[in-house]
Coordinates of C-alpha atoms in Angstrom, one line a residue:
Chain M
M1 CA 18.6 -20.5 -16.7
E2 CA 17.5 -20.9 -20.3
D3 CA 18.6 -17.4 -21.0
M4 CA 21.9 -18.0 -19.5
Q5 CA 22.5 -20.9 -21.7
N6 CA 21.5 -19.0 -24.7
D7 CA 23.9 -16.3 -23.9
S8 CA 26.8 -18.7 -23.5
V9 CA 26.0 -20.2 -26.8
D10 CA 26.1 -16.8 -28.4
I11 CA 29.4 -16.1 -26.8
S12 CA 30.9 -19.2 -28.1
F13 CA 29.5 -18.5 -31.5
N14 CA 31.1 -15.1 -31.5
S15 CA 34.5 -16.3 -30.5
S16 CA 34.1 -18.9 -33.1
E17 CA 33.7 -16.2 -35.7
L18 CA 37.1 -15.0 -34.7
S19 CA 38.6 -18.4 -35.2
C20 CA 36.8 -18.8 -38.4
L21 CA 38.5 -15.8 -39.7
R22 CA 41.5 -18.0 -39.8
L23 CA 40.0 -21.3 -40.5
E24 CA 37.0 -21.2 -42.6
T25 CA 37.2 -18.7 -45.3
P26 CA 39.8 -20.6 -47.3
K27 CA 37.7 -22.4 -49.7
S28 CA 36.2 -19.5 -51.6
S29 CA 39.4 -17.5 -51.7
Q30 CA 40.1 -18.2 -55.3
E31 CA 36.7 -17.3 -56.4
D32 CA 36.8 -14.3 -54.2
L33 CA 39.6 -12.9 -56.2
A34 CA 37.4 -13.1 -59.3
N35 CA 34.4 -11.8 -57.4
S36 CA 35.8 -9.0 -55.5
H37 CA 34.4 -6.5 -57.9
K38 CA 31.0 -7.9 -57.7
R39 CA 31.1 -7.9 -54.0
K40 CA 32.1 -4.3 -54.0
S41 CA 28.8 -3.5 -55.5
S42 CA 26.8 -5.6 -53.1
S43 CA 29.1 -5.9 -50.1
T44 CA 26.6 -7.4 -47.9
A45 CA 27.2 -10.7 -49.5
D46 CA 24.4 -12.7 -50.8
S47 CA 24.3 -15.6 -48.5
H48 CA 22.9 -17.9 -51.1
D49 CA 25.6 -17.3 -53.5
Y50 CA 28.1 -18.2 -50.8
K51 CA 26.4 -21.2 -49.7
R52 CA 26.4 -22.6 -53.2
K53 CA 30.0 -21.8 -53.6
F54 CA 30.8 -23.4 -50.4
T55 CA 29.2 -26.7 -51.0
S56 CA 30.6 -27.0 -54.4
V57 CA 34.1 -26.4 -53.2
T58 CA 33.9 -28.8 -50.3
L59 CA 33.1 -31.6 -52.6
S60 CA 36.4 -31.3 -54.3
P61 CA 39.0 -31.8 -51.7
I62 CA 41.3 -28.9 -51.6
D63 CA 44.0 -28.7 -49.1
D64 CA 42.8 -25.9 -47.0
D65 CA 46.0 -25.2 -45.3
I66 CA 47.3 -23.6 -48.4
F67 CA 44.3 -21.4 -49.0
D68 CA 43.7 -21.0 -45.4
I69 CA 43.9 -17.4 -44.7
P70 CA 44.4 -15.2 -47.8
Q71 CA 40.7 -14.5 -48.1
E72 CA 40.9 -12.3 -45.2
E73 CA 43.7 -10.2 -46.4
E74 CA 42.1 -10.1 -49.8
S75 CA 38.9 -8.9 -48.4
I76 CA 40.6 -6.1 -46.6
A77 CA 42.4 -5.2 -49.6
S78 CA 39.2 -5.1 -51.6
S79 CA 37.6 -3.0 -48.9
S80 CA 40.4 -0.5 -49.1
E81 CA 40.0 -0.5 -52.8
D82 CA 36.5 0.9 -52.4
T83 CA 37.8 4.4 -52.8
S84 CA 40.6 3.8 -55.3
P85 CA 40.3 4.2 -59.1
I86 CA 40.2 1.1 -61.2
S87 CA 43.7 1.5 -62.8
L88 CA 45.2 1.6 -59.4
H89 CA 43.2 -1.5 -58.5
R90 CA 44.9 -3.5 -61.3
E91 CA 48.3 -2.5 -60.0
T92 CA 47.5 -3.3 -56.5
S93 CA 46.1 -6.7 -57.5
V94 CA 49.5 -7.6 -58.9
K95 CA 51.1 -6.6 -55.7
L96 CA 48.4 -8.4 -53.9
N97 CA 49.3 -11.6 -55.6
E98 CA 52.9 -11.3 -54.6
W99 CA 51.8 -10.6 -51.1
L100 CA 49.6 -13.7 -51.1
D101 CA 52.4 -15.8 -52.5
T102 CA 54.6 -14.7 -49.6
F103 CA 51.9 -15.6 -47.3
K104 CA 51.4 -19.0 -48.7
V105 CA 55.0 -20.1 -48.3
M106 CA 55.0 -19.1 -44.6
S107 CA 54.7 -21.8 -42.0
S108 CA 51.4 -22.1 -40.5
S109 CA 52.4 -20.5 -37.2
Q110 CA 53.9 -17.6 -39.1
Q111 CA 50.7 -17.3 -41.0
Y112 CA 48.7 -17.0 -37.8
D113 CA 51.1 -14.4 -36.5
A114 CA 50.8 -12.5 -39.7
L115 CA 47.1 -12.6 -39.4
N116 CA 47.1 -11.4 -35.9
E117 CA 49.3 -8.5 -36.9
L118 CA 46.9 -7.8 -39.8
I119 CA 43.8 -7.8 -37.7
S120 CA 45.4 -5.5 -35.2
T121 CA 46.1 -2.9 -37.9
C122 CA 42.5 -3.1 -39.1
S123 CA 40.1 -0.3 -38.4
L124 CA 36.6 -1.0 -37.3
P125 CA 35.0 -0.7 -40.7
H126 CA 37.5 -3.2 -42.0
I127 CA 36.5 -5.6 -39.3
R128 CA 32.9 -5.1 -40.0
F129 CA 33.5 -5.8 -43.7
M130 CA 35.4 -9.0 -42.9
R131 CA 32.6 -10.0 -40.8
A132 CA 30.0 -9.4 -43.5
V133 CA 32.1 -11.4 -45.9
I134 CA 32.9 -14.3 -43.6
E135 CA 29.7 -14.7 -41.8
P136 CA 27.7 -16.1 -44.7
L137 CA 30.3 -18.8 -45.2
L138 CA 29.5 -20.2 -41.9
R139 CA 25.9 -20.5 -42.8
R140 CA 25.5 -24.1 -43.7
D141 CA 22.3 -26.0 -43.3
F142 CA 24.1 -29.1 -41.9
I143 CA 20.9 -30.8 -41.1
S144 CA 20.0 -31.1 -44.7
L145 CA 23.5 -31.8 -45.9
L146 CA 24.3 -34.6 -43.4
P147 CA 23.0 -38.1 -43.9
K148 CA 19.6 -38.5 -42.2
E149 CA 20.9 -40.8 -39.5
I150 CA 23.4 -38.2 -38.3
S151 CA 20.8 -35.3 -38.5
L152 CA 18.4 -37.3 -36.4
Y153 CA 21.1 -37.9 -33.8
I154 CA 21.8 -34.2 -33.6
L155 CA 18.1 -33.4 -33.3
S156 CA 17.8 -36.0 -30.5
F157 CA 19.7 -33.7 -28.2
L158 CA 16.9 -31.1 -28.4
S159 CA 13.9 -30.6 -26.3
P160 CA 10.4 -30.9 -27.7
S161 CA 10.0 -27.1 -27.8
D162 CA 13.2 -26.8 -29.8
L163 CA 12.0 -29.5 -32.1
S164 CA 8.8 -27.6 -32.6
N165 CA 10.8 -24.6 -33.6
A166 CA 12.9 -26.7 -35.9
A167 CA 9.8 -28.0 -37.6
Q168 CA 8.9 -24.4 -38.7
I169 CA 12.1 -23.9 -40.6
C170 CA 11.5 -25.7 -43.9
H171 CA 9.9 -28.8 -45.3
Y172 CA 12.9 -31.1 -44.8
W173 CA 13.4 -30.0 -41.2
K174 CA 9.7 -30.5 -40.6
K175 CA 9.9 -34.0 -41.8
L176 CA 12.9 -34.8 -39.7
A177 CA 11.4 -33.2 -36.5
E178 CA 8.6 -35.6 -36.6
D179 CA 10.5 -38.7 -37.5
T180 CA 9.4 -41.9 -35.7
K181 CA 12.9 -43.0 -34.9
L182 CA 13.7 -39.7 -33.2
W183 CA 10.7 -39.8 -30.9
K184 CA 11.0 -43.5 -30.3
Q185 CA 14.5 -42.9 -28.9
K186 CA 13.1 -40.2 -26.6
C187 CA 10.5 -42.7 -25.4
Q188 CA 13.1 -45.3 -24.8
N189 CA 15.1 -42.9 -22.7
L190 CA 12.1 -42.5 -20.5
G191 CA 11.3 -46.2 -20.5
L192 CA 8.0 -45.7 -22.2
K193 CA 6.6 -48.5 -24.2
E194 CA 2.9 -48.1 -24.4
M195 CA 0.6 -45.3 -23.9
F196 CA -1.5 -45.9 -20.8
P197 CA -5.2 -45.9 -21.5
P198 CA -7.2 -42.9 -20.8
S199 CA -8.5 -42.9 -17.2
F200 CA -12.0 -43.7 -16.2
R201 CA -12.6 -40.0 -15.8
R202 CA -11.6 -39.3 -19.4
Y203 CA -14.3 -41.6 -20.5
G204 CA -16.7 -39.4 -18.6
G205 CA -16.7 -41.6 -15.5
W206 CA -17.5 -39.2 -12.8
E207 CA -19.6 -37.0 -14.8
S208 CA -22.5 -39.4 -14.8
S209 CA -22.0 -40.2 -11.1
P210 CA -24.7 -39.0 -8.8
L211 CA -22.1 -37.7 -6.4
P212 CA -21.4 -34.0 -6.6
T213 CA -18.2 -33.0 -8.2
V214 CA -16.6 -30.4 -6.1
V215 CA -13.7 -28.1 -6.9
M216 CA -11.0 -28.6 -4.4
D217 CA -10.0 -25.9 -2.0
L218 CA -6.4 -25.5 -3.1
S219 CA -4.6 -22.4 -1.9
T220 CA -2.5 -22.2 -5.0
E221 CA -4.9 -22.1 -7.9
S222 CA -8.5 -22.7 -8.3
T223 CA -9.0 -25.9 -10.3
S224 CA -11.4 -25.8 -13.1
I225 CA -12.9 -29.0 -14.3
A226 CA -11.9 -29.8 -17.8
K227 CA -14.6 -30.2 -20.3
L228 CA -14.2 -33.7 -21.6
N229 CA -15.4 -35.6 -24.6
K230 CA -16.7 -39.0 -24.0
A231 CA -14.5 -41.8 -25.3
P232 CA -11.5 -39.7 -26.3
L233 CA -10.0 -40.6 -29.6
P234 CA -6.3 -40.2 -30.5
N235 CA -5.7 -36.9 -32.1
S236 CA -3.8 -36.0 -35.2
C237 CA -0.4 -36.3 -33.5
Y238 CA -1.0 -39.9 -32.7
C239 CA -1.8 -40.6 -36.3
R240 CA 1.3 -38.8 -37.6
C241 CA 3.8 -40.1 -35.1
K242 CA 2.7 -42.5 -32.4
Y243 CA 5.9 -42.1 -30.3
K244 CA 5.7 -38.4 -30.3
A245 CA 2.2 -38.6 -29.0
L246 CA 3.3 -41.1 -26.4
Y247 CA 6.2 -38.9 -25.3
L248 CA 4.2 -35.7 -25.2
R249 CA 1.3 -37.3 -23.3
H250 CA 3.7 -38.7 -20.7
T251 CA 5.5 -35.4 -20.2
R252 CA 2.2 -33.6 -19.9
V253 CA 0.8 -35.9 -17.3
M254 CA 4.1 -35.6 -15.4
S255 CA 4.0 -31.9 -15.6
N256 CA 0.4 -31.9 -14.3
W257 CA 1.6 -33.8 -11.3
K258 CA 4.6 -31.6 -10.7
N259 CA 2.7 -28.3 -11.1
R260 CA -0.4 -29.5 -9.2
R261 CA -2.5 -28.9 -12.3
F262 CA -5.5 -31.1 -11.8
T263 CA -7.7 -31.7 -14.7
A264 CA -10.5 -32.8 -12.5
T265 CA -11.1 -33.3 -8.8
C266 CA -13.9 -34.9 -6.9
Q267 CA -14.9 -35.7 -3.3
L268 CA -16.7 -38.8 -2.4
R269 CA -18.5 -38.5 0.9
G270 CA -20.5 -40.8 3.0
H271 CA -18.0 -43.4 4.0
D272 CA -17.1 -44.4 7.5
E273 CA -13.5 -44.7 8.5
H274 CA -13.5 -48.5 8.6
C275 CA -14.6 -48.6 5.0
L276 CA -11.8 -46.3 3.9
H277 CA -9.1 -48.3 5.6
K278 CA -10.4 -51.4 4.1
M279 CA -10.5 -50.1 0.6
V280 CA -7.0 -48.6 0.8
K281 CA -5.6 -51.7 2.3
L282 CA -6.9 -53.9 -0.4
F283 CA -5.4 -51.6 -2.9
A284 CA -2.1 -51.9 -1.2
Q285 CA -2.0 -55.7 -1.1
E286 CA -2.3 -56.0 -4.8
Q287 CA 1.1 -54.4 -5.3
R288 CA 3.0 -56.9 -3.2
T289 CA 3.6 -59.5 -5.8
E290 CA 7.3 -59.8 -5.9
L291 CA 9.0 -62.8 -4.4
F292 CA 11.0 -60.9 -1.8
V293 CA 9.1 -58.6 0.4
F294 CA 10.5 -56.3 3.0
G295 CA 8.3 -56.3 5.9
V296 CA 8.7 -53.4 8.3
L297 CA 7.4 -53.3 11.8
I298 CA 6.6 -50.0 13.3
R299 CA 7.6 -49.2 16.8
V300 CA 7.5 -45.9 18.7
N301 CA 10.7 -44.4 17.3
Y302 CA 12.4 -47.1 15.2
F303 CA 11.4 -49.8 12.8
I304 CA 12.8 -53.1 12.0
V305 CA 13.3 -54.4 8.5
Y306 CA 12.5 -58.0 7.9
M307 CA 13.2 -59.9 4.8
V308 CA 10.4 -62.2 3.9
T309 CA 10.5 -65.0 1.5
R310 CA 7.1 -65.8 0.2
A311 CA 7.9 -69.3 -0.9
Q312 CA 8.9 -70.7 2.5
C313 CA 7.0 -68.1 4.6
D314 CA 10.3 -67.3 6.2
A315 CA 11.3 -64.1 7.8
W316 CA 14.5 -62.9 9.2
L317 CA 15.8 -59.7 10.7
C318 CA 17.8 -57.5 8.5
T319 CA 18.3 -54.2 10.2
K320 CA 16.9 -51.8 12.8
I321 CA 16.5 -48.2 11.8
F322 CA 16.6 -45.4 14.4
G323 CA 16.1 -41.7 13.9
H324 CA 12.5 -40.7 14.1
T325 CA 11.3 -39.1 17.3
S326 CA 7.7 -40.1 17.1
L327 CA 5.3 -42.6 15.6
T328 CA 5.8 -43.7 12.0
S329 CA 2.5 -44.1 10.3
G330 CA 3.3 -44.4 6.6
M331 CA 6.1 -45.8 4.5
Q332 CA 7.0 -46.9 1.1
L333 CA 9.7 -48.9 -0.3
L334 CA 11.5 -48.6 -3.7
D335 CA 14.3 -51.0 -4.2
N336 CA 16.6 -50.3 -1.3
I337 CA 15.1 -46.9 -0.5
L338 CA 12.6 -46.7 2.3
V339 CA 10.7 -43.5 2.8
S340 CA 8.8 -43.0 6.1
A341 CA 6.3 -40.5 7.2
N342 CA 6.5 -39.6 10.8
A343 CA 4.4 -37.8 13.4
D344 CA 7.4 -35.6 14.1
S345 CA 6.3 -33.8 10.9
T346 CA 9.3 -35.0 8.9
I347 CA 9.7 -37.5 6.1
K348 CA 12.9 -39.5 6.2
V349 CA 14.5 -41.4 3.3
W350 CA 16.5 -44.4 4.4
D351 CA 18.8 -46.9 2.8
I352 CA 17.7 -50.1 4.4
S353 CA 20.8 -52.0 3.4
T354 CA 22.9 -49.8 5.7
G355 CA 20.2 -48.4 7.9
H356 CA 21.4 -44.8 7.3
C357 CA 19.2 -41.9 6.8
I358 CA 19.9 -40.4 3.4
H359 CA 17.6 -37.4 3.5
T360 CA 15.2 -35.7 5.8
L361 CA 12.4 -33.8 4.2
D362 CA 10.6 -31.2 6.3
G363 CA 8.2 -28.4 5.6
H364 CA 5.1 -30.0 7.0
D365 CA 3.4 -28.2 9.8
S366 CA 2.0 -31.3 11.5
A367 CA 2.3 -35.0 11.6
V368 CA 2.8 -36.7 8.3
T369 CA 0.4 -39.7 8.2
S370 CA 0.7 -41.0 4.7
L371 CA 2.9 -40.9 1.6
Q372 CA 3.1 -42.4 -1.8
F373 CA 5.7 -42.7 -4.5
I374 CA 4.8 -42.0 -8.0
H375 CA 7.1 -42.8 -10.9
G376 CA 9.8 -43.0 -8.4
S377 CA 9.4 -39.3 -7.4
F378 CA 7.3 -37.6 -4.8
I379 CA 4.1 -35.8 -4.8
C380 CA 4.1 -32.9 -2.5
D381 CA 1.7 -30.4 -1.2
L382 CA -1.2 -31.7 -3.2
V383 CA -4.0 -31.6 -0.8
K384 CA -4.8 -28.9 1.6
L385 CA -7.7 -29.5 3.9
P386 CA -10.0 -26.8 5.1
S387 CA -9.2 -27.7 8.7
S388 CA -5.5 -27.5 7.8
G389 CA -4.4 -30.3 10.0
A390 CA -6.3 -29.4 13.1
G391 CA -7.6 -32.8 13.8
G392 CA -8.2 -33.6 10.1
C393 CA -5.8 -35.7 8.3
V394 CA -5.2 -37.7 5.2
W395 CA -5.2 -41.3 6.4
R396 CA -4.1 -43.0 3.3
L397 CA -2.9 -42.1 -0.2
K398 CA -2.9 -44.2 -3.3
A399 CA -1.9 -43.2 -6.7
T400 CA -2.0 -44.5 -10.3
P401 CA 0.0 -42.9 -13.0
T402 CA -2.7 -40.4 -13.6
M403 CA -4.8 -40.2 -10.4
L404 CA -4.4 -39.7 -6.7
V405 CA -6.9 -40.9 -4.2
C406 CA -6.7 -39.6 -0.7
A407 CA -8.7 -41.0 2.2
V408 CA -9.5 -38.1 4.5
G409 CA -10.9 -38.2 8.0
S410 CA -10.5 -36.6 11.3
R411 CA -10.3 -37.6 14.9
Y412 CA -12.4 -34.8 16.3
G413 CA -15.0 -34.3 13.6
T414 CA -13.4 -31.2 12.1
E415 CA -13.2 -32.8 8.7
D416 CA -15.7 -35.0 6.9
T417 CA -14.7 -38.5 6.2
K418 CA -14.4 -38.7 2.5
L419 CA -12.3 -39.7 -0.5
I420 CA -10.7 -37.0 -2.5
L421 CA -9.8 -37.9 -6.1
L422 CA -7.3 -35.8 -8.0
E423 CA -7.0 -36.4 -11.7
C424 CA -3.9 -35.4 -13.6
D425 CA -4.6 -37.1 -16.9
A426 CA -4.1 -35.3 -20.1
P427 CA -5.9 -35.9 -23.4
Y428 CA -4.1 -37.6 -26.3
P429 CA -2.0 -35.1 -28.3
Chain F
M1 CA 40.8 -51.7 -26.4
A2 CA 41.4 -54.9 -28.3
T3 CA 43.8 -57.2 -26.7
E4 CA 44.1 -59.8 -29.4
S5 CA 47.2 -59.7 -31.4
A6 CA 47.4 -58.9 -35.0
N7 CA 50.3 -59.6 -37.2
G8 CA 51.7 -62.0 -34.7
V9 CA 52.8 -59.2 -32.4
S10 CA 51.3 -58.5 -29.0
S11 CA 49.1 -55.5 -28.6
P12 CA 51.2 -53.0 -26.7
E13 CA 54.1 -53.5 -29.1
L14 CA 51.8 -53.2 -32.1
N15 CA 50.3 -50.0 -30.8
E16 CA 53.7 -48.4 -31.1
R17 CA 54.2 -49.4 -34.7
D18 CA 53.3 -47.2 -37.6
V19 CA 50.6 -47.8 -40.1
V20 CA 50.1 -45.8 -43.3
I21 CA 46.6 -44.6 -43.9
T22 CA 45.6 -43.2 -47.3
T23 CA 42.8 -40.8 -47.6
N24 CA 40.7 -40.3 -50.7
D25 CA 42.8 -37.4 -52.0
N26 CA 45.8 -39.8 -52.0
R27 CA 47.5 -38.2 -49.0
N28 CA 49.4 -40.7 -46.8
F29 CA 49.4 -40.4 -43.1
T30 CA 51.8 -42.3 -41.0
V31 CA 50.1 -43.0 -37.7
K32 CA 50.9 -45.1 -34.6
I33 CA 48.5 -48.1 -34.5
G34 CA 47.5 -47.2 -31.0
V35 CA 46.3 -43.9 -32.2
A36 CA 44.6 -45.2 -35.3
R37 CA 42.7 -47.7 -33.2
V38 CA 40.6 -45.0 -31.6
S39 CA 38.7 -45.4 -34.8
K40 CA 36.8 -48.7 -34.6
T41 CA 36.6 -48.9 -38.4
I42 CA 40.4 -48.8 -38.6
N43 CA 40.7 -51.1 -35.6
N44 CA 38.5 -53.7 -37.3
M45 CA 40.5 -53.5 -40.5
I46 CA 43.7 -54.0 -38.6
Q47 CA 42.3 -57.0 -36.8
D48 CA 40.6 -58.5 -39.9
L49 CA 43.8 -58.3 -41.9
G50 CA 45.7 -59.9 -39.0
E51 CA 48.7 -61.8 -40.4
S52 CA 48.3 -60.4 -43.9
L53 CA 48.5 -56.8 -42.7
D54 CA 51.2 -55.0 -44.5
L55 CA 51.9 -51.9 -42.5
S56 CA 53.7 -50.1 -45.2
S57 CA 51.2 -50.5 -48.0
G58 CA 48.6 -48.7 -46.1
I59 CA 44.9 -48.7 -45.2
P60 CA 42.7 -46.9 -47.7
L61 CA 40.0 -44.6 -46.4
P62 CA 37.8 -43.8 -49.4
N63 CA 35.3 -41.7 -47.5
V64 CA 37.6 -39.3 -45.7
D65 CA 39.6 -36.5 -47.2
G66 CA 43.0 -35.4 -46.0
P67 CA 42.3 -32.1 -44.3
I68 CA 39.5 -33.6 -42.3
F69 CA 41.4 -36.7 -41.4
E70 CA 44.2 -34.5 -40.1
K71 CA 41.7 -33.0 -37.7
V72 CA 40.4 -36.3 -36.7
L73 CA 43.9 -37.6 -36.0
E74 CA 44.4 -34.7 -33.6
W75 CA 41.4 -35.9 -31.7
C76 CA 42.6 -39.6 -31.8
E77 CA 46.0 -38.6 -30.5
E78 CA 44.4 -36.9 -27.5
H79 CA 41.9 -39.7 -26.9
K80 CA 44.0 -42.8 -27.5
N81 CA 43.9 -43.8 -23.9
A82 CA 40.5 -42.4 -23.1
P83 CA 37.9 -44.7 -21.7
E84 CA 34.8 -45.5 -23.8
I85 CA 32.3 -42.7 -23.7
K86 CA 29.2 -43.3 -21.7
V87 CA 25.8 -41.9 -22.6
E88 CA 24.2 -41.0 -19.3
Q89 CA 20.7 -40.1 -18.2
D90 CA 19.7 -37.3 -15.9
P91 CA 18.1 -39.1 -12.9
H92 CA 15.5 -36.4 -12.5
T93 CA 14.2 -35.9 -16.0
R94 CA 15.3 -39.3 -17.3
E95 CA 16.5 -37.4 -20.4
R96 CA 19.9 -38.0 -21.9
K97 CA 22.4 -35.8 -20.3
W98 CA 24.5 -33.4 -22.4
F99 CA 28.1 -34.4 -22.3
T100 CA 30.6 -32.2 -20.4
M101 CA 33.7 -31.5 -22.4
T102 CA 37.2 -31.0 -21.2
E103 CA 38.9 -27.7 -21.9
W104 CA 40.9 -29.4 -24.6
E105 CA 37.8 -30.6 -26.3
E106 CA 36.1 -27.2 -26.1
E107 CA 39.2 -25.7 -27.6
Y108 CA 39.3 -28.3 -30.3
F109 CA 35.7 -27.6 -31.4
R110 CA 36.3 -23.9 -31.2
K111 CA 39.2 -24.3 -33.6
F112 CA 37.3 -26.5 -36.0
L113 CA 33.9 -24.9 -35.6
S114 CA 33.4 -24.5 -39.3
H115 CA 34.2 -28.1 -40.0
L116 CA 31.8 -29.6 -37.5
W117 CA 29.7 -31.4 -40.0
D118 CA 32.6 -32.8 -41.9
L119 CA 33.9 -34.1 -38.6
A120 CA 30.5 -35.6 -37.8
M121 CA 30.5 -37.4 -41.1
A122 CA 34.1 -38.6 -40.7
A123 CA 33.6 -39.7 -37.1
N124 CA 30.5 -41.6 -38.1
Y125 CA 32.3 -43.4 -40.9
L126 CA 35.4 -44.1 -38.8
E127 CA 33.3 -45.1 -35.8
I128 CA 34.8 -42.8 -33.2
P129 CA 32.0 -42.5 -30.7
S130 CA 33.5 -39.7 -28.6
L131 CA 34.1 -37.5 -31.5
Y132 CA 30.8 -38.3 -33.1
Y133 CA 28.7 -37.7 -30.0
Y134 CA 30.5 -34.5 -29.1
T135 CA 30.3 -33.1 -32.6
C136 CA 26.6 -33.8 -32.8
Q137 CA 26.1 -32.2 -29.5
K138 CA 28.0 -29.1 -30.6
L139 CA 25.8 -28.9 -33.7
A140 CA 22.7 -29.3 -31.6
E141 CA 23.9 -26.5 -29.3
R142 CA 23.6 -24.2 -32.3
I143 CA 20.0 -25.0 -32.8
K144 CA 19.0 -25.1 -29.2
G145 CA 16.9 -22.2 -27.9
R146 CA 16.7 -20.3 -31.1
T147 CA 13.7 -19.2 -33.0
P148 CA 13.0 -20.6 -36.5
E149 CA 14.0 -17.2 -38.0
Q150 CA 17.3 -17.1 -36.2
I151 CA 18.1 -20.6 -37.3
R152 CA 17.2 -19.9 -40.9
E153 CA 19.3 -16.8 -40.8
M154 CA 22.2 -18.7 -39.2
F155 CA 22.4 -21.5 -41.7
G156 CA 21.1 -19.6 -44.7
I157 CA 18.1 -21.9 -45.2
E158 CA 15.4 -21.0 -47.6
D159 CA 12.0 -20.7 -46.2
D160 CA 9.8 -23.0 -48.3
L161 CA 6.8 -23.1 -45.9
T162 CA 3.8 -20.9 -46.3
E163 CA 2.4 -18.9 -43.4
E164 CA -0.6 -21.3 -43.3
E165 CA 1.7 -24.3 -43.0
K166 CA 3.6 -22.6 -40.2
A167 CA 0.5 -21.8 -38.4
E168 CA -0.6 -25.4 -38.8
I169 CA 2.7 -26.7 -37.4
R170 CA 2.4 -24.4 -34.5
R171 CA -1.1 -25.6 -33.9
T172 CA -0.2 -29.3 -34.0
N173 CA 2.8 -28.8 -31.8
V174 CA 1.3 -26.8 -29.0
W175 CA 2.1 -29.7 -26.7
C176 CA 5.8 -29.5 -27.4
T177 CA 6.0 -26.1 -25.6
Y178 CA 3.9 -27.2 -22.7

């Protein structure tokens, strides 16, 4: 994908070179006349020289239309001069001026036509020469030339990895790529305000616990337990640019979630099921603090949405939702979106205002017993039990921004009753 | 679009009238007010002047030169009735979405590729959000996905960093490429 984009950028750049043949070159045309000798000797034009020329000319407003194209013709002329003696060169340069004058009085559409004709008569070496002359003119460090505000806006389109590349270009770019304003805006896009504190685990929480820390049996990758410093301190990035650190930490934690890259895992054994249920339920109640709560009653194959007003302890029926074929055992609500986990091994996403099913997510082999939103998106395929669903199941899930707690048990004793902790936290950048 | 009347004439009629705009190289452009109003800066001037607006004496633009203003006008003409541009977020990544451009706009930028940064400056001064955002995006496109060497080569930037400094930047930015 990335590659494809790059290609398309390249293509557009190439085609632009063509149009630039017409449009850009103007400004140095006068000087080029004077310089044509010089260029002959070093025909791969010194980019620096051109850049300087360029900037100096743009400052004084010249009507480009007048000088728009001649450069090109001139450059061809000078390329063909390469073999001719100097006396002849003088002569041709007089003719050349006449030719240019004729060109200047043409209407702009005629000029383009003339150019097209000219280009079609050119041989490949001519074209190469034109390219060598014209290309350096396009090289302008616009980031340094533009006011800082605009440069920052341009950079704000880029991803962190592009910005890191940009920082390696020169001192000024480096300064801009780490500008507070730039990263603050990126944080605002993500709705990030403050860096969440390092998790208990980061402070060395589980390390000192007497319980054994066990590496999870994940089919995808073996998870190694990260070596942690106690009481982690913000690193240099935090000192240089707080918002950059905030943004990077956030994206890194999110990427840990998405790629199932756990920085630490742990199993806590020795609970009975009753205990697990209680813990998880307490956890759940804390989150129900808003005034309006949607209460959902579970039936065999449908559920009813009630709207509950806390203040008057009122409840009224909103809608009934049909669609599942078996028992619904877990659900979560986000605004109008209800997600339900069902024993028919599907997860369905509903819009409770209309009662319609928006999506059906399948892929599970067995009954889905529990689910949990995180940052509005889903966690999938995080825990794989040794018993792979044969009797064993995840009763409850709870998540904080950096950690997932699963309460695991089984009906037939194929799985120990335990809590599995999955840690996705990342250190401070 | 502003609905309040300036110069005692209601807006639709006013939009059809001509105004003279003078750029800093003393070139005069006669423009329909409806077109000129795509620029919020000019629109504000027209409104502020209100009754005292003398359409023939012209509005001076000290920060824009003629050739560039010509190109800007081309954009304004095309976008005179276009709705205000919206900055959208990608619902998945929550990052700002890159704008999708119409064929006309792509062609416009292809044509004026070498003037992008002049356009960005002018659009910023004249407050034409669509042109400003799109130009900046076009410029960002040229940096995107390229190595520092390619960018330096492309824009003829002098490398004033030492190898140690570059290594240091790479080291402190490892998280960016995560």
